Amino acid sequence: MPSNTASSSSAAAAGSADSSSSRTKSKRPKYSKFTQQELPACKPILTPGWVILTFLVISVIFIPLGVVSLFASQDVVEIVDRYDNVCIPPPDRANKVAFIQGGADKSCTRTLVVPKRMKQPIYVYYQLENFYQNHRRYVKSRSDSQLRSVKDENQIDACKPEDDVNGRPIVPCGLIAWSLFNDTYALSKNNQTLNVNKRGIAWKSDREHKFGKNVFPKNFQTGNLTGGGRLDANKSLSEQEDLIVWMRTAALPTFRKLYGKIESDLEKGDTITVILKNNYNTYSFDGKKKLVLSTTSWLGGKNDFLGIAYLTVGGICFFLALVFTIMYLVKPRRLGDPTYLSWNRVPGGGR
Amino acid sequence: MAGNGTKRPRKRRRRIQLSKLYTLTCTHQACFKQDHSQIGGPGYSRVVFCNEPDSPDADSSNYSDNYVRTTKYTLTTFLPKSLFEQFRRVANFYFLVTGILSFTPLAPYTASSAIVPLLFVIGATMVKEAVEDWRRKKQDIEVNNRRVKVHRGDGNFDSKEWKTLSVGDIVRVEKNEFFPADLVLLSSSYEDAICYVETMNLDGETNLKVKQGLEVTSSLREDINFKGFEAFVKCEDPNANLYSFVGTMELKGAKYPLSPQQLLLRDSKLRNTEFIFGAVIFTGHDTKVIQNSTDPPSKRSMIEKKMDKIIYLMFFMVVLMSFIGSVIFGVTTRDDFKDGVMRRWYLKPDSSSVFFDPKRAHVAAIYHFLTAAMLYSYFIPISLYVSIEIVKVLQSIFINQDIHMYYEEADKPARARTSNLNEELGQVDTILSDKTGTLTCNSMEFIKCSVAGTAYGRGITEVEMAMGRRKGSPLVLQSNEDDVEYSKEPFAEEPTVKGFNFRDERIMNGNWVTEPHADVIQKFFRLLAVCHTVIPEVDEDTEKISYEAESPDEAAFVIAARELGFEFYNRTQTTISVRELDLVTGKRVERLYKVLNVLEFNSTRKRMSVIVEEEDGKLLLLCKGADNVMFERLSKNGREFEEETKDHVNEYADAGLRTLILAYRELDEKEYKVFNERISEAKSSVSADRESRIEEVTEKVEKDLILLGATAVEDKLQNGVPDCIDKLAQAGIKIWVLTGDKMETAINIGFACSLLRQDMKQIIINLETPEIHSLEKTGEKDAIAKASKESVLLQIINGKAQLKYSGGNSNAFALIIDGKSLAYALDDDVKHIFLELAVGCASVICCRSSPKQKALVTRLVKSGNGKTTLAIGDGANDVGMLQEADIGVGISGVEGMQAVMSSDIAIAQFRYLERLLLVHGHWCYRRISTMVCYFFYKNITFGFTLFLYEAYTTFSATPAYNDWFLSLYNVFFSSLPVIALGVFDQDVSARYCLKFPLLYQEGVQNVLFSWRRILGWMFNGFYSALIIFFLCKISLEPQAFNHQGKTPGREILGGTMYTCIVWVVNLQMALAISYFTLIQHIVIWGSIIVWYLFITVYGELPAIISTGAYRVFVEALAPSLSYWVITLFVVASTLMPYFIYSAVQMRFFPMYHGMIQWLRYEGQCNDPEYCDMVRQRSIRPTTVGFTARLEAKKRSVRRSESA
């Protein structure tokens, strides 16, 4: 039946024509490497080569860095003198709090010997311990807007309970300012006064943007209880760098703050006499007070930890590189080792 | 395909008034039954005034308009409703509470920094909701603005939008249009007001249904007839029952009953009918289809459920940490002011607010608890949900876009309908598959026949090939690779005609005339050409005839008849025209058969007959039916070929073919007259026993038949099914087949798919025992039930004993159970034993199972096993199963949309399951699980540093970082890489996923999201936080931080630690992923760069906004070398342990994906021996599929060699 075959073949033709005409709006997904998830990709795996190389690279970077850091730290000369206990006259040591809160003369003289040549600038720090400048109540107890401009001096909501005196706002308000550190140090080298420069000890951004040039202390420390230091009412806040440094709260309960800079070198063996006024009460909370003189390196102050840690990690990496090399040589992985496949561990899981 | 309808060339078709011919079905006039007495009562109160739009009565009844809304929200409800949805999630609610609390003095940070990320996250989710809803809205708008012709008055019809329709309107619907609302059919282009309706969108059935209007309205076939037409319909209230409708129509004072026969449902389509007129009864949300639409059960993946547990664990940790903090805080606060002595005087404990008041330290501690809980909220990733949702949507897009799952022929890509089950696809343990339309194509091909005791047809079915292999014919001894190819291309030459795969030169091309029983062959094919209810459609241009049939079998028969020279080309009201070869003259002649009666097929009769009058006036009854009903109806002299035919039929059935027996008888006029009288009497009767009377009459005439032969139609396996099943079996997935077919067919399909093989022990559970049979004859239901149950239980226990006996033997078992036994096996007290048995078997086949049973079996596997189940099916009968299973996959095949609508993922072919599970499933599982683990890791790393810092502030809840650093951590600096991980990461490429199917077991065994792994990641987070915090602390304390002698304050420690965290979590990501595209590079390095940018830009903002972070980077951090040195050191040391761990694991204890990565890296993938080693040595024995079969063969060969 030729007619039949003809009709069926024409049917096929018609069918294909039909499908081609509908292809224009076909739902066929568009092919692209993105939609088919076949984007060119790098598929790194932790091959022995890579692992060993990584360890080696780390050790090669870390060991020199560790050495350099350690040297930097070693270069720093640091004199630390804890004076909180010794600066209390022996009879008063039974009740230090009473002494510090009393009106007796708090002067105290300390003698420090320079162990090594110290190149200027030499930074003078006071270090407090067990002082929680990071306590939430303390941290929040300040008014940034008040510090910045005169017209906001009434914004003292956050400062309670050190917000006002008889309705007049305290500038600067809040616990931080109120508890300003007020020990003072007068340094002299070989009976020659050492000039301690107290300018430039605060961050520039603080001086210029956070503490107003025309904001002057008002009603400060005039309440019924005096906290810490007083401020010069005639100097604008931006010039009171002690306050600015103090107001930048420390992260941890042990902290140092810059007191000033000595801009002359100290030679090895120099004797430095410090006449200090031990005003600040750390005795209530068993805090320590230390005076620190330190030079700096490119890495900052003296801290051997970083250098040692770098060396340690670098050393471990080097060791691991060796261990891995040996492991790979001694116990090459059997290909297709099924022992550790989880489902083979399930007893009878497969059956 | 609806759009194509208009493009088709016009087809010619005569008007046929078929309704008078059909004997059994539907088209009888509805009569006032009991139901109708309820009209007017409760539930039956609807009143419709047809064609009276202006009538005051019509106005008074306030029915909803025809606007259909499928959106979840409207403009007004969007905000409250979607917000409610959002805050139902416990984590979001927690963040809402902390957000609200952040406005109180309790807050450790500013309110805005807590609220903004929450708003961002909630906003993103709401935008997503809104976009999804907008898509639905657009669809709604499209549907609601479709146009239909509506009677405007005076016989004029106007085109109006669907949404403007109101109850009582008269509409005119054209061919291939959808019905805009539920209509009462008044008249059609056919004289007797019948029309054909396609209800695919409703019930998934593709066959056309006949509807018929009332006789009284059938004459209204012109537009103008409706001028002044008035009718009054009283009917039931809107309900969801698609198959019932009760109402009356009052026309000119007379009442006529209305039945479902007159009801045209919205969303069904007018087919094969030029036009209809109908009156709108139900509109909009009152329509049956909308009433029927229920929200599908919302499914959640196992990972998501486990994620909830992790979140609770995190809550617990937050509470624990807060509690520890509060206790210590309370104690130190109390000690600050004792007996009038202040310890930390700088805090002024004597005049403190309640939050820090030493005199009320316990109260302060309780308040502190809240504050701490807010601070540690960073343990719970705020962006987790929204990130996962974004990732899943993108993953679904990838699934939808996969070109390898696009089915060219049907123009159907895969479609993930719900995106929240993607990762579940990687954990499927058991697949429950439907057979027809899923494993098989549901396209019937005429392949063999047995005429006059001779078997014709040389085509080899796929099943026969499988059988051949099974019987060990030489055809089988092929290598594995060939085998794959072989099954992929089952037919060397595709049949040129759809539905016809018959090859036999003895009877093709007119050669049949020379065969010994040419007259029988002639009768045989004539019967095929005449005995059916198919409607031919002639293409006007090509003169090509296509057939419109109710079932694919029927079409296959008519096509077979045509191909063999009996071309059925026209059907009128009462005649069938066939072009056939005249045996005597040898010419093609056109013969006209007068159709007197059609006795249709139904499932109880299992046969259909037509009574025709030949041109010479001879009356013939032509009958075709199932073997068991047909053989007993043969006359004594009609059994000439019975034995041979029976043999052939058994053979065919064995090969998995569907068989029908053809027979005929001649009627004499007297007999027909009697029959005709009786049948018309029976048809016109209105009593309840009408059906049984008709049955009785037909019974009497369908007897004493003369056997002609048998046909065999192949239910074709879908492309690539055996291959796919093999891959899935290799992946360790169990496959159960649940089918409604009979046992023999099911077993055959099982063999064809390699689910069964020769050396498998079959445990068959059925109730075909003589005892049960004899009991059944007595009809005592209780006794039958009891005996049946005992028998089933016994068989199950025996089966288990066999299983136990074989113990570690690799002999696989197959369980085959039929529906009747299944009913008892699913009883509460038996089902667990049954499940144990079934789980022990390599393959399970349930035949003759009802949709309900399918769902019950699914539930049993799901709940009894605790494993993930996937159900795959294509028909309306699979809906229960699809909804019950953890994942329902619908085959968007020919059986309509019902399964697809209730599925979670729709694919076009069974074989795409392989890619869907092994590739997408595996990837998605891996991505989501890694992503969730990583999320918690990064938040623990971050949150725990906060806690550690707290310890150095006497737990006063001072945040270690600036407020905005805190709140943007989850949003800016760590979110994109993890999203990129969730969307793009691949452990191995798609090719290797398919090459090493066992990789899939990582998901089934859930190794990537086991508690061990989750806790491992958490541990990683904790120690990372410890290392970061302590290294930073010791490095920075207490000495100068730069060469200018400045010492670090809070903001510097915070900034350094934060930098380290950003580096660590991003580099950890880089270490954890194994797939770096440009996108990964951009997001990972980008996040780090964004952090530096942010801290710079944020630092430049006025100090009032940036507070502590003002210029911290530009002024303090960046110029200081120690910042960079510390960052390098801390980051490297923090990542070191993980790096060592993964290096060791990768080399010495690789997971499966690691092994494949090795293979790829070492380039041994193309070395078959290596691959085989990896495949075999780590594989658990595959129990089904042809790989397993080859293995079994090898074993037996080895055994015979050693013997």
PDB file of C-alpha atoms in Angstrom, chain B residues 267-458:
ATOM      1  CA  ASP B 267     -10.522  24.407  33.786  1.00  0.00           C
ATOM      2  CA  SER B 268     -11.680  21.596  31.594  1.00  0.00           C
ATOM      3  CA  LYS B 269     -11.499  22.062  27.880  1.00  0.00           C
ATOM      4  CA  LEU B 270     -13.969  21.718  25.062  1.00  0.00           C
ATOM      5  CA  ARG B 271     -12.737  19.209  22.515  1.00  0.00           C
ATOM      6  CA  ASN B 272     -14.040  17.865  19.245  1.00  0.00           C
ATOM      7  CA  THR B 273     -17.050  20.113  19.441  1.00  0.00           C
ATOM      8  CA  GLU B 274     -17.353  23.368  17.533  1.00  0.00           C
ATOM      9  CA  PHE B 275     -19.073  25.304  20.255  1.00  0.00           C
ATOM     10  CA  ILE B 276     -21.412  24.992  23.172  1.00  0.00           C
ATOM     11  CA  PHE B 277     -23.813  27.270  24.949  1.00  0.00           C
ATOM     12  CA  GLY B 278     -23.948  27.123  28.684  1.00  0.00           C
ATOM     13  CA  ALA B 279     -25.385  28.932  31.654  1.00  0.00           C
ATOM     14  CA  VAL B 280     -23.048  29.974  34.413  1.00  0.00           C
ATOM     15  CA  ILE B 281     -23.890  28.235  37.678  1.00  0.00           C
ATOM     16  CA  PHE B 282     -20.835  28.550  39.863  1.00  0.00           C
ATOM     17  CA  THR B 283     -18.349  31.349  39.494  1.00  0.00           C
ATOM     18  CA  GLY B 284     -14.921  32.086  40.843  1.00  0.00           C
ATOM     19  CA  HIS B 285     -14.205  30.476  44.152  1.00  0.00           C
ATOM     20  CA  ASP B 286     -17.500  28.624  44.081  1.00  0.00           C
ATOM     21  CA  THR B 287     -16.384  26.481  41.194  1.00  0.00           C
ATOM     22  CA  LYS B 288     -15.667  22.874  41.887  1.00  0.00           C
ATOM     23  CA  VAL B 289     -12.076  23.027  40.777  1.00  0.00           C
ATOM     24  CA  ILE B 290     -11.222  25.937  43.043  1.00  0.00           C
ATOM     25  CA  GLN B 291     -13.144  24.363  45.903  1.00  0.00           C
ATOM     26  CA  ASN B 292     -11.005  21.328  45.295  1.00  0.00           C
ATOM     27  CA  SER B 293      -7.695  23.042  45.400  1.00  0.00           C
ATOM     28  CA  THR B 294      -6.130  22.388  48.728  1.00  0.00           C
ATOM     29  CA  ASP B 295      -2.739  23.468  49.801  1.00  0.00           C
ATOM     30  CA  PRO B 296      -0.428  20.551  49.367  1.00  0.00           C
ATOM     31  CA  PRO B 297       0.979  19.164  52.592  1.00  0.00           C
ATOM     32  CA  SER B 298       4.017  21.189  53.443  1.00  0.00           C
ATOM     33  CA  LYS B 299       7.045  19.012  53.626  1.00  0.00           C
ATOM     34  CA  ARG B 300      10.255  19.754  55.395  1.00  0.00           C
ATOM     35  CA  SER B 301      13.523  18.106  54.733  1.00  0.00           C
ATOM     36  CA  MET B 302      15.375  16.035  57.268  1.00  0.00           C
ATOM     37  CA  ILE B 303      18.196  18.526  57.306  1.00  0.00           C
ATOM     38  CA  GLU B 304      15.815  21.314  58.133  1.00  0.00           C
ATOM     39  CA  LYS B 305      14.312  19.330  60.974  1.00  0.00           C
ATOM     40  CA  LYS B 306      17.759  18.613  62.291  1.00  0.00           C
ATOM     41  CA  MET B 307      18.647  22.250  61.860  1.00  0.00           C
ATOM     42  CA  ASP B 308      15.863  23.121  64.258  1.00  0.00           C
ATOM     43  CA  LYS B 309      17.479  20.861  66.795  1.00  0.00           C
ATOM     44  CA  ILE B 310      20.782  22.608  66.281  1.00  0.00           C
ATOM     45  CA  ILE B 311      19.077  25.909  66.811  1.00  0.00           C
ATOM     46  CA  TYR B 312      17.637  24.647  70.054  1.00  0.00           C
ATOM     47  CA  LEU B 313      21.083  23.489  71.027  1.00  0.00           C
ATOM     48  CA  MET B 314      22.365  26.954  70.304  1.00  0.00           C
ATOM     49  CA  PHE B 315      19.598  28.450  72.391  1.00  0.00           C
ATOM     50  CA  PHE B 316      20.658  26.187  75.169  1.00  0.00           C
ATOM     51  CA  MET B 317      24.223  27.340  74.828  1.00  0.00           C
ATOM     52  CA  VAL B 318      23.171  30.967  74.813  1.00  0.00           C
ATOM     53  CA  VAL B 319      21.150  30.393  77.951  1.00  0.00           C
ATOM     54  CA  LEU B 320      23.985  28.516  79.577  1.00  0.00           C
ATOM     55  CA  MET B 321      26.526  31.187  78.781  1.00  0.00           C
ATOM     56  CA  SER B 322      24.190  33.932  79.865  1.00  0.00           C
ATOM     57  CA  PHE B 323      23.539  32.081  83.064  1.00  0.00           C
ATOM     58  CA  ILE B 324      27.212  31.619  83.849  1.00  0.00           C
ATOM     59  CA  GLY B 325      27.784  35.269  83.034  1.00  0.00           C
ATOM     60  CA  SER B 326      24.881  36.402  85.163  1.00  0.00           C
ATOM     61  CA  VAL B 327      26.039  34.481  88.191  1.00  0.00           C
ATOM     62  CA  ILE B 328      29.542  35.862  88.001  1.00  0.00           C
ATOM     63  CA  PHE B 329      28.234  39.312  87.238  1.00  0.00           C
ATOM     64  CA  GLY B 330      25.849  39.119  90.160  1.00  0.00           C
ATOM     65  CA  VAL B 331      28.594  38.088  92.556  1.00  0.00           C
ATOM     66  CA  THR B 332      31.060  40.762  91.475  1.00  0.00           C
ATOM     67  CA  THR B 333      28.366  43.395  91.485  1.00  0.00           C
ATOM     68  CA  ARG B 334      27.342  42.437  94.988  1.00  0.00           C
ATOM     69  CA  ASP B 335      30.959  42.603  96.143  1.00  0.00           C
ATOM     70  CA  ASP B 336      31.370  46.096  94.762  1.00  0.00           C
ATOM     71  CA  PHE B 337      29.520  47.628  97.653  1.00  0.00           C
ATOM     72  CA  LYS B 338      29.579  45.793 100.922  1.00  0.00           C
ATOM     73  CA  ASP B 339      29.055  47.255 104.358  1.00  0.00           C
ATOM     74  CA  GLY B 340      29.429  50.740 103.030  1.00  0.00           C
ATOM     75  CA  VAL B 341      32.778  49.960 101.457  1.00  0.00           C
ATOM     76  CA  MET B 342      33.063  50.431  97.763  1.00  0.00           C
ATOM     77  CA  ARG B 343      35.426  48.187  95.911  1.00  0.00           C
ATOM     78  CA  ARG B 344      35.316  49.424  92.373  1.00  0.00           C
ATOM     79  CA  TRP B 345      34.586  52.972  93.366  1.00  0.00           C
ATOM     80  CA  TYR B 346      34.978  54.227  89.813  1.00  0.00           C
ATOM     81  CA  LEU B 347      31.723  52.492  88.986  1.00  0.00           C
ATOM     82  CA  LYS B 348      29.972  54.438  91.716  1.00  0.00           C
ATOM     83  CA  PRO B 349      28.165  51.368  93.036  1.00  0.00           C
ATOM     84  CA  ASP B 350      26.537  53.422  95.764  1.00  0.00           C
ATOM     85  CA  SER B 351      24.313  55.311  93.386  1.00  0.00           C
ATOM     86  CA  SER B 352      23.546  52.925  90.643  1.00  0.00           C
ATOM     87  CA  SER B 353      20.584  52.107  88.499  1.00  0.00           C
ATOM     88  CA  VAL B 354      18.931  48.782  89.113  1.00  0.00           C
ATOM     89  CA  PHE B 355      20.942  47.095  86.369  1.00  0.00           C
ATOM     90  CA  PHE B 356      24.163  47.461  88.291  1.00  0.00           C
ATOM     91  CA  ASP B 357      22.941  47.903  91.830  1.00  0.00           C
ATOM     92  CA  PRO B 358      25.024  45.916  94.342  1.00  0.00           C
ATOM     93  CA  LYS B 359      22.235  46.100  96.899  1.00  0.00           C
ATOM     94  CA  ARG B 360      19.929  44.324  94.530  1.00  0.00           C
ATOM     95  CA  ALA B 361      22.556  42.191  92.881  1.00  0.00           C
ATOM     96  CA  HIS B 362      20.156  39.342  92.223  1.00  0.00           C
ATOM     97  CA  VAL B 363      17.819  41.629  90.325  1.00  0.00           C
ATOM     98  CA  ALA B 364      20.732  43.058  88.432  1.00  0.00           C
ATOM     99  CA  ALA B 365      21.817  39.521  87.605  1.00  0.00           C
ATOM    100  CA  ILE B 366      18.394  38.699  86.223  1.00  0.00           C
ATOM    101  CA  TYR B 367      18.404  41.809  84.075  1.00  0.00           C
ATOM    102  CA  HIS B 368      21.914  40.976  83.065  1.00  0.00           C
ATOM    103  CA  PHE B 369      20.732  37.600  81.932  1.00  0.00           C
ATOM    104  CA  LEU B 370      18.487  39.292  79.383  1.00  0.00           C
ATOM    105  CA  THR B 371      21.241  41.583  78.268  1.00  0.00           C
ATOM    106  CA  ALA B 372      23.623  38.689  77.878  1.00  0.00           C
ATOM    107  CA  ALA B 373      21.060  36.697  75.958  1.00  0.00           C
ATOM    108  CA  MET B 374      20.845  39.617  73.569  1.00  0.00           C
ATOM    109  CA  LEU B 375      24.590  39.900  73.266  1.00  0.00           C
ATOM    110  CA  TYR B 376      25.080  36.215  72.594  1.00  0.00           C
ATOM    111  CA  SER B 377      22.311  36.212  70.032  1.00  0.00           C
ATOM    112  CA  TYR B 378      25.143  36.140  67.520  1.00  0.00           C
ATOM    113  CA  PHE B 379      25.392  32.458  68.231  1.00  0.00           C
ATOM    114  CA  ILE B 380      22.220  32.028  66.272  1.00  0.00           C
ATOM    115  CA  PRO B 381      22.742  32.980  62.690  1.00  0.00           C
ATOM    116  CA  ILE B 382      20.075  35.532  61.908  1.00  0.00           C
ATOM    117  CA  SER B 383      20.519  35.154  58.204  1.00  0.00           C
ATOM    118  CA  LEU B 384      20.425  31.371  58.220  1.00  0.00           C
ATOM    119  CA  TYR B 385      16.831  30.974  57.114  1.00  0.00           C
ATOM    120  CA  VAL B 386      16.881  33.632  54.503  1.00  0.00           C
ATOM    121  CA  SER B 387      20.201  32.411  53.139  1.00  0.00           C
ATOM    122  CA  ILE B 388      18.935  28.879  52.927  1.00  0.00           C
ATOM    123  CA  GLU B 389      15.822  30.033  51.182  1.00  0.00           C
ATOM    124  CA  ILE B 390      17.764  32.045  48.657  1.00  0.00           C
ATOM    125  CA  VAL B 391      20.107  29.133  48.096  1.00  0.00           C
ATOM    126  CA  LYS B 392      17.284  26.692  47.606  1.00  0.00           C
ATOM    127  CA  VAL B 393      15.530  28.900  45.102  1.00  0.00           C
ATOM    128  CA  LEU B 394      18.744  29.193  43.136  1.00  0.00           C
ATOM    129  CA  GLN B 395      19.304  25.464  43.360  1.00  0.00           C
ATOM    130  CA  SER B 396      15.834  24.895  41.998  1.00  0.00           C
ATOM    131  CA  ILE B 397      16.624  27.180  39.124  1.00  0.00           C
ATOM    132  CA  PHE B 398      19.609  25.021  38.349  1.00  0.00           C
ATOM    133  CA  ILE B 399      17.418  21.948  38.419  1.00  0.00           C
ATOM    134  CA  ASN B 400      14.920  23.618  36.145  1.00  0.00           C
ATOM    135  CA  GLN B 401      17.631  24.746  33.810  1.00  0.00           C
ATOM    136  CA  ASP B 402      19.376  21.417  33.514  1.00  0.00           C
ATOM    137  CA  ILE B 403      19.502  20.644  29.856  1.00  0.00           C
ATOM    138  CA  HIS B 404      20.074  16.982  30.581  1.00  0.00           C
ATOM    139  CA  MET B 405      16.671  16.749  32.190  1.00  0.00           C
ATOM    140  CA  TYR B 406      14.868  18.454  29.362  1.00  0.00           C
ATOM    141  CA  TYR B 407      12.654  16.213  27.318  1.00  0.00           C
ATOM    142  CA  GLU B 408      12.823  17.358  23.755  1.00  0.00           C
ATOM    143  CA  GLU B 409       9.812  15.452  22.475  1.00  0.00           C
ATOM    144  CA  ALA B 410       7.347  16.872  24.931  1.00  0.00           C
ATOM    145  CA  ASP B 411       9.174  20.168  25.327  1.00  0.00           C
ATOM    146  CA  LYS B 412       9.317  19.672  29.044  1.00  0.00           C
ATOM    147  CA  PRO B 413      12.160  20.674  31.305  1.00  0.00           C
ATOM    148  CA  ALA B 414      12.388  19.443  34.860  1.00  0.00           C
ATOM    149  CA  ARG B 415      10.539  21.608  37.296  1.00  0.00           C
ATOM    150  CA  ALA B 416      11.186  21.848  41.003  1.00  0.00           C
ATOM    151  CA  ARG B 417       7.831  22.919  42.313  1.00  0.00           C
ATOM    152  CA  THR B 418       8.878  23.178  45.906  1.00  0.00           C
ATOM    153  CA  SER B 419      12.352  24.320  46.566  1.00  0.00           C
ATOM    154  CA  ASN B 420      12.586  23.211  50.162  1.00  0.00           C
ATOM    155  CA  LEU B 421      13.261  19.571  49.419  1.00  0.00           C
ATOM    156  CA  ASN B 422      16.336  19.906  47.239  1.00  0.00           C
ATOM    157  CA  GLU B 423      18.740  18.425  49.714  1.00  0.00           C
ATOM    158  CA  GLU B 424      16.334  15.640  50.530  1.00  0.00           C
ATOM    159  CA  LEU B 425      16.925  14.467  46.983  1.00  0.00           C
ATOM    160  CA  GLY B 426      20.391  13.494  48.064  1.00  0.00           C
ATOM    161  CA  GLN B 427      19.225  11.264  50.869  1.00  0.00           C
ATOM    162  CA  VAL B 428      16.702   8.997  49.239  1.00  0.00           C
ATOM    163  CA  ASP B 429      16.846   5.496  50.594  1.00  0.00           C
ATOM    164  CA  THR B 430      13.853   3.944  48.938  1.00  0.00           C
ATOM    165  CA  ILE B 431      12.149   4.809  45.699  1.00  0.00           C
ATOM    166  CA  LEU B 432       8.537   3.792  45.358  1.00  0.00           C
ATOM    167  CA  SER B 433       7.663   3.770  41.743  1.00  0.00           C
ATOM    168  CA  ASP B 434       4.457   3.495  39.860  1.00  0.00           C
ATOM    169  CA  LYS B 435       4.657   1.294  36.803  1.00  0.00           C
ATOM    170  CA  THR B 436       2.380   2.502  34.067  1.00  0.00           C
ATOM    171  CA  GLY B 437       3.443   5.799  32.656  1.00  0.00           C
ATOM    172  CA  THR B 438       6.440   5.897  34.923  1.00  0.00           C
ATOM    173  CA  LEU B 439       8.524   2.900  34.102  1.00  0.00           C
ATOM    174  CA  THR B 440       6.530   2.334  30.971  1.00  0.00           C
ATOM    175  CA  CYS B 441       5.532   4.995  28.474  1.00  0.00           C
ATOM    176  CA  ASN B 442       1.847   4.239  28.480  1.00  0.00           C
ATOM    177  CA  SER B 443       2.105   4.250  24.743  1.00  0.00           C
ATOM    178  CA  MET B 444       0.695   1.080  23.329  1.00  0.00           C
ATOM    179  CA  GLU B 445       2.197  -0.551  20.332  1.00  0.00           C
ATOM    180  CA  PHE B 446       0.508  -3.244  18.381  1.00  0.00           C
ATOM    181  CA  ILE B 447       3.248  -5.789  18.162  1.00  0.00           C
ATOM    182  CA  LYS B 448       1.868  -9.278  17.732  1.00  0.00           C
ATOM    183  CA  CYS B 449      -1.273 -11.100  16.985  1.00  0.00           C
ATOM    184  CA  SER B 450      -2.494 -14.610  16.797  1.00  0.00           C
ATOM    185  CA  VAL B 451      -4.988 -15.237  14.067  1.00  0.00           C
ATOM    186  CA  ALA B 452      -6.592 -18.555  13.438  1.00  0.00           C
ATOM    187  CA  GLY B 453      -4.078 -20.259  15.646  1.00  0.00           C
ATOM    188  CA  THR B 454      -1.061 -18.798  13.895  1.00  0.00           C
ATOM    189  CA  ALA B 455       1.183 -16.321  15.632  1.00  0.00           C
ATOM    190  CA  TYR B 456       2.229 -13.313  13.639  1.00  0.00           C
ATOM    191  CA  GLY B 457       4.635 -10.541  14.414  1.00  0.00           C
ATOM    192  CA  ARG B 458       8.390 -10.704  14.544  1.00  0.00           C
TER     193      ARG B 458
END
